[in-house]
Amino acid sequence: MPSFFRFVQQSRFELETATVASESLRRVAIDPVSRVEGHGKVTLLLDENNKVHQVRLHIVEFRGFERFIQGRPYWEVPVMVQRLCGICPVSHHLAASKALDVIVGAKQLTPTAEKMRRLMHYGQILQSHALHFFHLSSPDLLFGFDSEVAQRNIVGVAAKYPDIAKQGILLRKYGQEVIRLTAGKRVHGTGSVPGGVNRSLTGAERQELLKDSYQMIAWSCEAVKIIKELHQQNPALYDQFGSFRSHWMGLVAPNGDLDLYHGGLRAKNAEGKILFDHVDYQTYDRLITEEVKPWSYMKFPYLAQLGPEQGWYRVGPLARVQTCDHIPTPFTEHERRELAAYAGSEPMHASLGYHWARMIEMLFAAEMIKELLHDDDIEGSDLLVTGQRQREGVGVIEAPRGTLFHHYQVDENDLVTMANLIVSTTNNNHAMNTAVREVAKKYLDGQQITEGLLNHIEVAIRAYDPCLSCATHALGKMPLEVLLLDAQGRELDRQYKA
């Protein structure tokens, strides 16, 4: 192995000695977790026989968006909050706009505004799913979890599977073009505003996107085929890896269809039975409670009616595809039925099923983009509505990684007084910790620890496509230590807060 790969391995997989419950244990740290957005690490506690005693996913970066939004004029918020992330800014941009629609009294957007927002959102879904599957996860899936580190990356994929790599790049590029033309920029745009949008498409822009839309659908169909065949060729791995029973939650349209932009909250249990249905998300805080744990900046949400031990759930592509009754586009509905038939009488519970569902959603986004581009409303000029002013609003959207909540209160001076965000990755926090624990017990317990085995842990995390920087906006109770050093590295001051 080249020397620089040895250096990377040594820096990411650290072995230490720890004393836990009067027992000498080794701590193995995967730091940082690779091929995810944001910074996190995993720690494993092992005894002298390499038996796993504890596994935890730690989110080690802190961001204070919920606090520094306070005191800002509400109309700045849709642009500010998307700085949480460079991967899914559109999701925060739209969730904030939807919450502020309530505050400005915009009960029903104009057809042009709603369809422009939907087009922007499906561009985001397309580009984000393509980025995750082709760039971040396909190296594991195509080469194997234990393959050489030097090969297990997008460069390796491009060398051995150039057509697949090219399709992934061009799918993402197309999604970014949809975002650019609807939001004004590919990243951190300004197209959505409280009460509507500030732009529509021109005829030329519409035709520019339409000419490639059918190719995007075809490539998305091929991507679904790739992951479906991987499941069918190796069910022993794909059906069992990181598999555990859980509840599921997502938005559905009034008729039960998949709707990634708007709808009511629906939850199902592990058997696929409905726990609640079509709940108005303005009342989300009656359904969901957030628990804080001392070893992570990320909170642990759960369904209040079931409590923290039994009430945790999963969100995201696998949850959405299995929570809805139907998908309103023909190719995607066919693929949803294929996944349901493969899973059988109960929902699919394996973590790797997220990749299959993610590609189904990418196909759905491609089909919806084509459908919206054929709608003359996206060239309309009626962009904004207002109504009776409110002090509080909640906006919820299905971001690429799962259900995203934005909740704001605004005072009589139009300044934000309270902000609460429950992001997709936070909703999946308990599930990701469960996944890494299950994988560690199955693949690492009693084994000689290798880079390939440790990569199994990362594969389990990557299945959820976590956005760790999005998820770390609340401090919780994690101890915080600040060191002040001079230019020579000498310690000048140290502050510690438990």
Coordinates of N, CA and C in Angstrom, one line a residue, residues 81 90-100 394-397 404-408:
V81 N -30.6 30.0 6.4 CA -30.5 28.6 6.9 C -29.9 27.7 6.0
V90 N -31.1 23.6 -0.9 CA -32.5 23.8 -1.4 C -33.5 23.3 -0.4
S91 N -33.3 22.2 0.3 CA -34.2 21.6 1.2 C -34.5 22.6 2.4
H92 N -33.4 23.2 2.9 CA -33.6 24.2 4.0 C -34.2 25.4 3.5
H93 N -33.8 25.8 2.3 CA -34.4 27.0 1.6 C -35.9 26.9 1.5
L94 N -36.4 25.7 1.1 CA -37.8 25.5 0.9 C -38.6 25.3 2.2
A95 N -38.0 24.5 3.1 CA -38.6 24.3 4.4 C -38.9 25.6 5.2
A96 N -37.8 26.4 5.1 CA -38.0 27.7 5.8 C -39.0 28.6 5.1
S97 N -39.0 28.6 3.8 CA -40.0 29.3 3.0 C -41.4 28.9 3.4
K98 N -41.6 27.5 3.5 CA -42.9 27.0 3.8 C -43.4 27.4 5.2
A99 N -42.5 27.5 6.1 CA -42.8 27.9 7.5 C -43.2 29.4 7.5
L100 N -42.5 30.2 6.7 CA -42.8 31.6 6.6 C -44.0 31.9 5.7
V394 N -44.8 26.5 10.8 CA -43.9 25.3 10.7 C -43.9 24.9 9.2
G395 N -42.7 24.6 8.7 CA -42.6 24.1 7.3 C -41.9 22.8 7.3
V396 N -42.5 21.8 6.6 CA -41.9 20.5 6.5 C -41.8 20.1 5.0
I397 N -40.7 19.4 4.7 CA -40.5 19.0 3.4 C -39.7 17.7 3.5
L404 N -37.8 16.8 7.0 CA -37.1 18.0 7.5 C -38.1 19.0 8.1
F405 N -37.9 19.4 9.4 CA -38.9 20.3 10.1 C -38.2 21.6 10.3
H406 N -38.9 22.7 10.0 CA -38.4 24.1 10.3 C -39.6 24.8 11.0
H407 N -39.3 25.3 12.2 CA -40.4 25.9 13.1 C -39.9 27.2 13.6
Y408 N -40.6 28.3 13.3 CA -40.2 29.7 13.7 C -41.3 30.4 14.4

